[in-house]
CSV table of C-alpha atoms and ligand atoms in Angstrom, one decimal:
chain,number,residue,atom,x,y,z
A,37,UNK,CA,-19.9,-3.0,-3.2
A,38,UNK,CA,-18.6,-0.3,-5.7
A,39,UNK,CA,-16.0,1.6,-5.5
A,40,UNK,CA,-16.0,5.8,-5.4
A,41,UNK,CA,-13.5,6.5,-7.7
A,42,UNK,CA,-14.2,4.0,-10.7
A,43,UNK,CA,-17.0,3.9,-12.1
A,44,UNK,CA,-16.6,1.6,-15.4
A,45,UNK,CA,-14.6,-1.6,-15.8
A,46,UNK,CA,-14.0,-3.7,-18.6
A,47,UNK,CA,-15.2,-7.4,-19.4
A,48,UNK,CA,-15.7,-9.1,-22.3
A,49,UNK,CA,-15.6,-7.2,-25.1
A,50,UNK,CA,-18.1,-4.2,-22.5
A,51,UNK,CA,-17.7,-1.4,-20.5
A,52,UNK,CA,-19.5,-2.1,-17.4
A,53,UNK,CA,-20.2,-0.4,-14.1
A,54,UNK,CA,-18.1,-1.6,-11.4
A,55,UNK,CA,-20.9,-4.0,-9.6
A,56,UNK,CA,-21.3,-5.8,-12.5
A,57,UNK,CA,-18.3,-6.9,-14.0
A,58,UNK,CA,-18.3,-10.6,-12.1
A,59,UNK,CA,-17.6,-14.3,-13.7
A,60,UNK,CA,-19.2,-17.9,-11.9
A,61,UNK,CA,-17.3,-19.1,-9.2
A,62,UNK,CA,-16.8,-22.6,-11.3
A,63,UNK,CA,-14.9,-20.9,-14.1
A,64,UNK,CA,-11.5,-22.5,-14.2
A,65,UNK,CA,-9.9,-18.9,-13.6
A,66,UNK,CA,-11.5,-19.5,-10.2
A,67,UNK,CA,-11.0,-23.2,-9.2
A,68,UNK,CA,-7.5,-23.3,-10.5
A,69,UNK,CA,-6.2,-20.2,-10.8
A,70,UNK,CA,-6.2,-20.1,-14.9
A,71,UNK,CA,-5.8,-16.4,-15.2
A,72,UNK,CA,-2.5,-14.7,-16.6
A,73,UNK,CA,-2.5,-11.0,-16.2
A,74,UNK,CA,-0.3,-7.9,-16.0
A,75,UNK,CA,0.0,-4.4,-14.2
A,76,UNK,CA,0.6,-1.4,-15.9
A,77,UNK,CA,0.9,2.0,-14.3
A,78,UNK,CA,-0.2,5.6,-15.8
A,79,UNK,CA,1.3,8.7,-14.1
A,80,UNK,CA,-0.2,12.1,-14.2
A,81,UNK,CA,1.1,14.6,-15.7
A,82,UNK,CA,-0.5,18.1,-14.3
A,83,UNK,CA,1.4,20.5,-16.1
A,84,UNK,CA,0.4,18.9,-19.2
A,85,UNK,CA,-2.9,18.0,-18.5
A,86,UNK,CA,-1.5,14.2,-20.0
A,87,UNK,CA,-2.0,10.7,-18.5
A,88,UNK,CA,1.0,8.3,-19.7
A,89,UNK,CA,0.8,4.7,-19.5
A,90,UNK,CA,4.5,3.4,-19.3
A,91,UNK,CA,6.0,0.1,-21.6
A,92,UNK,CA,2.3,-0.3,-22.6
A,93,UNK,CA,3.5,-2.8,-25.8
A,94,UNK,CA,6.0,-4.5,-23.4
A,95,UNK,CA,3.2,-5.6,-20.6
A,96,UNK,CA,1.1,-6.2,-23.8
A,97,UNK,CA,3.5,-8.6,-25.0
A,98,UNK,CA,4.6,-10.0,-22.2
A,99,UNK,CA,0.7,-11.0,-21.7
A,100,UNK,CA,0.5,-12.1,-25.2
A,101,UNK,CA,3.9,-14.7,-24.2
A,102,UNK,CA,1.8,-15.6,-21.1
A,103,UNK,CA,-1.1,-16.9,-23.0
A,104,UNK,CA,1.0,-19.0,-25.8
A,105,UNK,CA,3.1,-20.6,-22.6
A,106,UNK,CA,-0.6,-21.3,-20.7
A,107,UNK,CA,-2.3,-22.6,-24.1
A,108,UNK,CA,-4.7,-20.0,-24.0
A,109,UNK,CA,-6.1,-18.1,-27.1
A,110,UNK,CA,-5.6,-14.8,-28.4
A,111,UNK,CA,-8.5,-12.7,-28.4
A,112,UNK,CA,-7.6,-9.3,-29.5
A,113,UNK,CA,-4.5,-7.8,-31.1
A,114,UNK,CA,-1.9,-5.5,-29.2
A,115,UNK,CA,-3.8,-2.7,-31.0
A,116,UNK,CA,-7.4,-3.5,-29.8
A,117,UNK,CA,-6.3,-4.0,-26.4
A,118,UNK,CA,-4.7,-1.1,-26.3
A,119,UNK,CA,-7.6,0.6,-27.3
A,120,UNK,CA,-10.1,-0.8,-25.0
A,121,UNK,CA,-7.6,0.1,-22.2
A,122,UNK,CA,-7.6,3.9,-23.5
A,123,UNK,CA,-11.1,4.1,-23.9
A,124,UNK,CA,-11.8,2.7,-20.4
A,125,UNK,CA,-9.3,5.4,-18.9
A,126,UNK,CA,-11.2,8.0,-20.8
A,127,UNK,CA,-14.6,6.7,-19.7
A,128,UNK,CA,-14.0,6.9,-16.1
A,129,UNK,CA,-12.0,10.4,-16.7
A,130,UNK,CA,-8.8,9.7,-14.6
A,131,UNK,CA,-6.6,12.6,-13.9
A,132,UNK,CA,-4.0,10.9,-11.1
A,133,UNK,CA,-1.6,8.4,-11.0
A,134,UNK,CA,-3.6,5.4,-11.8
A,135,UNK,CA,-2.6,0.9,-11.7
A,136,UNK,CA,-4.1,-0.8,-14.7
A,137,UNK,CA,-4.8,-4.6,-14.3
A,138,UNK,CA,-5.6,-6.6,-17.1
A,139,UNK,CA,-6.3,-10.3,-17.2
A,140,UNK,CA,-7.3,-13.2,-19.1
A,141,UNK,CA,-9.5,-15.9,-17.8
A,142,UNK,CA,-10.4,-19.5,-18.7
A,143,UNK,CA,-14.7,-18.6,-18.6
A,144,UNK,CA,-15.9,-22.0,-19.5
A,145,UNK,CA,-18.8,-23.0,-17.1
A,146,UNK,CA,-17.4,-25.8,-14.9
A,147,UNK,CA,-15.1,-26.3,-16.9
A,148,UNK,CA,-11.9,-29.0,-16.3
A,149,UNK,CA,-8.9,-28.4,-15.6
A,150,UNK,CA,-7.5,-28.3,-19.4
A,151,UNK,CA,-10.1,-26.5,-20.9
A,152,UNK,CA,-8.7,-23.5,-22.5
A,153,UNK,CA,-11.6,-22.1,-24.0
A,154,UNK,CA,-14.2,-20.0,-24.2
A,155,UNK,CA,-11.8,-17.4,-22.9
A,156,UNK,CA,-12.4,-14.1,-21.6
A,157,UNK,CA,-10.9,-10.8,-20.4
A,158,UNK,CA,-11.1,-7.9,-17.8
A,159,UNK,CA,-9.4,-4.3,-17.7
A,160,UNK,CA,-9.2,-2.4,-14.4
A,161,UNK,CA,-8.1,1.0,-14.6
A,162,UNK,CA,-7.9,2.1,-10.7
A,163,UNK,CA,-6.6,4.8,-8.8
A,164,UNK,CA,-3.1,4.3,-7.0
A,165,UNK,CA,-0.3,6.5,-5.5
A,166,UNK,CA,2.8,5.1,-3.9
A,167,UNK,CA,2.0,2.0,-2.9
A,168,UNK,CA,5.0,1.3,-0.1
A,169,UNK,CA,4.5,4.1,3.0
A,170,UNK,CA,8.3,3.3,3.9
A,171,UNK,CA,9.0,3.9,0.1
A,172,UNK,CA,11.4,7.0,1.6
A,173,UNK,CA,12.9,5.4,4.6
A,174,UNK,CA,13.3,1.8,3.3
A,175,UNK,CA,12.0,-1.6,4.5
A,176,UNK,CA,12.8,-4.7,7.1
A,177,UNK,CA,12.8,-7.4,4.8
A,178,UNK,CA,12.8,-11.5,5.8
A,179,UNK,CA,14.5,-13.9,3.1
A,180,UNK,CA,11.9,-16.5,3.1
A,181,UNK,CA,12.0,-20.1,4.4
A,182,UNK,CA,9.8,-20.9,1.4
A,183,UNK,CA,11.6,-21.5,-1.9
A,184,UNK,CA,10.2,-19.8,-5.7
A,185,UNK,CA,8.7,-21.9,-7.8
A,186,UNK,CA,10.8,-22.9,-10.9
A,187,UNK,CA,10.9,-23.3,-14.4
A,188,UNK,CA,10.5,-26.9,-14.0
A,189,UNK,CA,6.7,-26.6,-12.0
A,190,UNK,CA,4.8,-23.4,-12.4
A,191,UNK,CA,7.0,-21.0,-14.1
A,192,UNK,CA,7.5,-17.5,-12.8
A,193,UNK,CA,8.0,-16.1,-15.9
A,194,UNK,CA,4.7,-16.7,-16.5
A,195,UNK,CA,2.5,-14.1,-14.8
A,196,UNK,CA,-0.3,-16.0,-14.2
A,197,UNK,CA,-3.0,-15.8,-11.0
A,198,UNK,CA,-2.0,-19.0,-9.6
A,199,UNK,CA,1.8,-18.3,-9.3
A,200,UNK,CA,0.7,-16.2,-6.4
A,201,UNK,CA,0.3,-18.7,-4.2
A,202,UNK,CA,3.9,-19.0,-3.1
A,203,UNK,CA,4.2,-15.0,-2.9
A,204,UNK,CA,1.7,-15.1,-0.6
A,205,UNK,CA,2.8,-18.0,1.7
A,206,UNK,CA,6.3,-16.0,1.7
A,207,UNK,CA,4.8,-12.4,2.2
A,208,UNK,CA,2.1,-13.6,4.7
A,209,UNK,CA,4.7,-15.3,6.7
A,210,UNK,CA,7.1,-12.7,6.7
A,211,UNK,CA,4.2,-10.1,7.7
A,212,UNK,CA,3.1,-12.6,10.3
A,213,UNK,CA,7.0,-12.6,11.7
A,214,UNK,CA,6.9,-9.3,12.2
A,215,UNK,CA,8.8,-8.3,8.8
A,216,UNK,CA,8.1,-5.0,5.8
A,217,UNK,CA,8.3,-7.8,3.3
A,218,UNK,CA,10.3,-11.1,1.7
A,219,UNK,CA,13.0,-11.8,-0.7
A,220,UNK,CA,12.6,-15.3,-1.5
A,221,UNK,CA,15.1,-17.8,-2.4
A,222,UNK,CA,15.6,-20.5,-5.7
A,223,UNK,CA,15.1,-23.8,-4.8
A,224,UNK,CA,19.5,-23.6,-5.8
A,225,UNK,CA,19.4,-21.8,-2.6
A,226,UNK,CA,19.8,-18.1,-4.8
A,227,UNK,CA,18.4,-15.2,-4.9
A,228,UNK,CA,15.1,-14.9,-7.5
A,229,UNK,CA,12.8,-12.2,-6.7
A,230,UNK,CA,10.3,-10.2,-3.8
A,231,UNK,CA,6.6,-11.8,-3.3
A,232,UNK,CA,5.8,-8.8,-6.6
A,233,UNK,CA,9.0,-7.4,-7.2
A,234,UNK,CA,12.1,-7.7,-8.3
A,235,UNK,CA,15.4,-7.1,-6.5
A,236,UNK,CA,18.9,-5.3,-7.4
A,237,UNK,CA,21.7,-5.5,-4.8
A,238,UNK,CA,24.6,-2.7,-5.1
A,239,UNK,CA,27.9,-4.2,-3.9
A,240,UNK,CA,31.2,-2.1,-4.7
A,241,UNK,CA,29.6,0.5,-6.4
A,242,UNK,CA,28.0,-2.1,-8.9
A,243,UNK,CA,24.4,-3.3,-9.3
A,244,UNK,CA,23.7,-6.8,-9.6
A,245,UNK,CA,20.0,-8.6,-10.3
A,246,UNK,CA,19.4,-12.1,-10.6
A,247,UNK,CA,19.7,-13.4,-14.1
A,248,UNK,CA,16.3,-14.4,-16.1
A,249,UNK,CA,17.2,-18.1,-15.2
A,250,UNK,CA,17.1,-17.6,-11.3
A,251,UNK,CA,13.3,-18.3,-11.4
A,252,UNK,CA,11.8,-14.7,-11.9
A,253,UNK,CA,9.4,-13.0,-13.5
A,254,UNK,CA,11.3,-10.8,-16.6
A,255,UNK,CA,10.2,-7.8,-14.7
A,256,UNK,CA,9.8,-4.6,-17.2
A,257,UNK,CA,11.1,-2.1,-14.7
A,258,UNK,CA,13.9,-4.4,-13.8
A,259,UNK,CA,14.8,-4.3,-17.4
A,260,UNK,CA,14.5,-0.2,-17.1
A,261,UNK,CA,16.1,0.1,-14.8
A,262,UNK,CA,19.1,-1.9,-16.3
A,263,UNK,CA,18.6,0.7,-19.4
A,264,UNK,CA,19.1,3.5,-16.9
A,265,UNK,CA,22.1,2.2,-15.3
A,266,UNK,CA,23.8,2.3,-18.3
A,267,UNK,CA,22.3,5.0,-20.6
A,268,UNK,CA,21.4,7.7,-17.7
A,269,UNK,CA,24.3,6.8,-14.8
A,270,UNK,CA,26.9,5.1,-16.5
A,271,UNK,CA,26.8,2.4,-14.7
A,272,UNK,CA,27.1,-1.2,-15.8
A,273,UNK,CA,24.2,-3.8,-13.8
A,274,UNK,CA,25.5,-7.4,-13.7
A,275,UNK,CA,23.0,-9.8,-14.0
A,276,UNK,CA,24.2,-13.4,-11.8
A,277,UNK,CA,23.2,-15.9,-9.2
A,278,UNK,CA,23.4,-13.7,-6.1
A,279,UNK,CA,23.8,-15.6,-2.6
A,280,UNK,CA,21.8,-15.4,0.7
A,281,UNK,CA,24.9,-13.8,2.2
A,282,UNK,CA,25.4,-11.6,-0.1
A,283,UNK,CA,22.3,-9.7,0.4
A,284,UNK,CA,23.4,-9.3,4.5
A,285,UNK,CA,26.8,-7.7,3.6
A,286,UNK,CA,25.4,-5.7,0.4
A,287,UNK,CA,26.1,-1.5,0.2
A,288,UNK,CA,22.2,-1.1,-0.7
A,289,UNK,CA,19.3,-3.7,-1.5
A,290,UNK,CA,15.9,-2.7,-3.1
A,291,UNK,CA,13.1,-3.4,-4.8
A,292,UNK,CA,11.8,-2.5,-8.1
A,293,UNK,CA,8.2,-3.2,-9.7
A,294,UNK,CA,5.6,-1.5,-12.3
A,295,UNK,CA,3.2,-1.4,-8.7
A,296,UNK,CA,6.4,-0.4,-6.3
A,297,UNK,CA,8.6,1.6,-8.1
A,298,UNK,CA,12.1,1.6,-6.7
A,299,UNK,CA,11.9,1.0,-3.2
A,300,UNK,CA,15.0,0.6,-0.7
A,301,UNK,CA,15.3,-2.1,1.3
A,302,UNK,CA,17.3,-0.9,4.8
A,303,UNK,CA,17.5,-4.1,6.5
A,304,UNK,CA,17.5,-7.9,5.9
A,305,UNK,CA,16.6,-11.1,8.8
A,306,UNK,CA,17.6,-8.3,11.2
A,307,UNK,CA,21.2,-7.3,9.1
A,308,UNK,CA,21.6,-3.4,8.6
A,309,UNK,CA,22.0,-3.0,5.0
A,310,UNK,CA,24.4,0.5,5.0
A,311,UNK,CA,23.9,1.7,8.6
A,312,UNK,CA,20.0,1.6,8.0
A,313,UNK,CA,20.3,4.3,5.6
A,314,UNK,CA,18.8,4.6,2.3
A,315,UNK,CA,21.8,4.2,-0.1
A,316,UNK,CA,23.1,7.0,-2.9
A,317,UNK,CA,22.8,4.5,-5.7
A,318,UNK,CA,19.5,3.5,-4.8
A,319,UNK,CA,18.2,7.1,-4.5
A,320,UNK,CA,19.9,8.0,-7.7
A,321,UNK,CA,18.1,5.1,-10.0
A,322,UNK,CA,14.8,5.9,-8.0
A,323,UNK,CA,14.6,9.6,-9.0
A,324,UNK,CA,16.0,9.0,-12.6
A,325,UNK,CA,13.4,6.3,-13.1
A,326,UNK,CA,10.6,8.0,-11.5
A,327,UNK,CA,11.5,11.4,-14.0
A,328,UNK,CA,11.3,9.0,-17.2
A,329,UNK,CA,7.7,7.3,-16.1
A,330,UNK,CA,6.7,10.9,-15.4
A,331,UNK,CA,7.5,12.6,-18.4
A,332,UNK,CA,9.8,14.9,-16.5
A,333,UNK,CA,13.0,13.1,-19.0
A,334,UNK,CA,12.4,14.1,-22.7
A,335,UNK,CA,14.3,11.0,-23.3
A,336,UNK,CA,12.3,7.6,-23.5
A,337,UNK,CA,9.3,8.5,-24.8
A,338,UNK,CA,9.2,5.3,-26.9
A,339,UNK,CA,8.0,4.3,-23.4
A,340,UNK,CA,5.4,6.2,-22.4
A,341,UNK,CA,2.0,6.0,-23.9
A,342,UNK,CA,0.1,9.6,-23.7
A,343,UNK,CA,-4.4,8.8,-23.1
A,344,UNK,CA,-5.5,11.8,-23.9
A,345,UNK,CA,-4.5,13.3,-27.3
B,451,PMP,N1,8.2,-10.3,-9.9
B,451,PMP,C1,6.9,-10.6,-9.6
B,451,PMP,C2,6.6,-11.9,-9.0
B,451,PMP,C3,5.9,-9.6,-9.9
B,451,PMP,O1,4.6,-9.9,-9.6
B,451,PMP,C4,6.2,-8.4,-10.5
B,451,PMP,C5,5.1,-7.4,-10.7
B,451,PMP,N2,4.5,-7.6,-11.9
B,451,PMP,C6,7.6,-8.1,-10.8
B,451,PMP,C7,8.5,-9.1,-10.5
B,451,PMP,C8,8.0,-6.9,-11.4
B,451,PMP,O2,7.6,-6.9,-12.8
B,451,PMP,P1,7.3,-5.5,-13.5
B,451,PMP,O3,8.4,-4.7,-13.3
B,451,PMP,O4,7.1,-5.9,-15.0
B,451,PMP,O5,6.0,-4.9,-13.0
């Protein structure tokens, strides 16, 4: 084991080296999947020698909303956490675009299935670059056959380990049929979300995302990019229930996630989205949203945390 380009991670309350950050198998972050977590990503900035970690408070609080829905305790404040997280960049001396995984897991030995203590937490700070290799040229996407999970049973707005279950039966299907990837529908038949992402459609000239009650999670670039819509393009996103048909006969489709960026979606259950061709919207909210993680806007820097100072 190990990995070459990390050398510490974080667990409870230590920096440790990479072999050794490990919890029993009979913790009930293992045997039921009590873990709630999120993924933050830092982008390099050469020319200023800078890492910036982008929305760090508003994946910190998100986290903090997935622990009081899951019952489980705080542990440390926004501040400390954001601290650790720093310090843990800084001890493994990053200079590149790096992913940033933090989770919080139910660590009592054996323990049942309603334990929610003692708790425990990890920090991963690991290298990572564009994650899609079609991220230019735009995906073949499946809608799934498997429906999200809801509100009413394990809630997606929760991001918590065990939700990933159902992205996994979509995505692993999908992959299996021969698909990029999945858009997967309510169990109202709507759209909700990708197996990690979230999804805009453009239609008319207009964005459109599924509203926070179509079973998704409240993705934080979603809601940056709805920012830049308005503030940077002057366009105005519509968030509604958007139907299965809808998505075959939309002008452009695509993803958006901390991990994925803005990524174009080119064709859906075998339906050209625009001729196959990466969409002008689509490009336009990719390169103004990839300028603001960056640093490359002056404007929100609310949102980007610099490491080194
Ligand atoms: N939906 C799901 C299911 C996800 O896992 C993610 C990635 N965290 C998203 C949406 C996008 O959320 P964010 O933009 O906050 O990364």
């Amino acid at each position: 084991m190990g990995h070459p380009d990390v050398k510490y991670l974080f667990l409870n309350g230590d920096f440790v080296d990479y072999e050794e950050a490990k919890i029993h198998v009979l913790t009930p972050s293992v045997k039921y999947g009590a873990t709630v977590y999120e993924g933050i990503r830092g982008y390099w900035m050469a020319e200023e020698n800078q890492l910036n970690l982008f929305r760090l408070d508003d994946h910190l609080n998100r986290l903090f909303q997935s622990m009081e829905l899951t019952w489980m305790k705080f542990l440390y404040t926004t501040e400390q956490f954001k601290d650790f997280i720093i310090e843990l960049i800084k001890k493994n001396g990053f200079k590149e675009d790096i992913h940033i995984r933090i989770m919080i897991l139910v660590i009592s030995d054996d323990g049942s299935m309603i334990s929610t203590e003692p708790m425990g937490s990890a920090i991963a700070a690991l290298p990572m670059g564009r994650i899609s290799k079609k991220s230019e040229t735009g995906l073949s996407c499946a809608v799934s056959s498997w429906r999200r999970i809801s509100d009413n049973s394990t809630p997606p707005r929760i991001k918590c380990a065990g939700n990933y279950q159902n992205s996994r039966l979509a995505a692993i299907q999908a992959s299996l049929d021969g698909y990029d990837n999945v858009l997967i529908l309510n169990e109202n038949g709507k759209l909700s979300e990708g197996a990690g992402s979230n999804i805009f459609i453009v239609r008319n000239g207009i964005p459109i995302t599924p509203s926070v009650s179509n079973n998704i999670l409240e993705g934080i670039t979603r809601d940056s990019l709805i920012h830049l819509f308005k503030e940077k393009i002057g366009l105005n996103p519509i968030e509604r229930d958007i139907d299965r048909t809808e998505l075959y006969i939309a002008d452009e489709v695509f993803y958006c996630g901390s991990a994925m960026e803005v990524v174009p979606i080119v064709s859906i259950d075998k339906h050209l989205i625009a001729k196959g061709k990466v969409g002008p919207i689509t490009n336009r909210i990719k390169s103004c949203y990839l300028d603001v993680v960056r640093g490359n806007d002056p404007d929100y820097e609310k949102w980007r945390t610099p490491v080194y100072k």
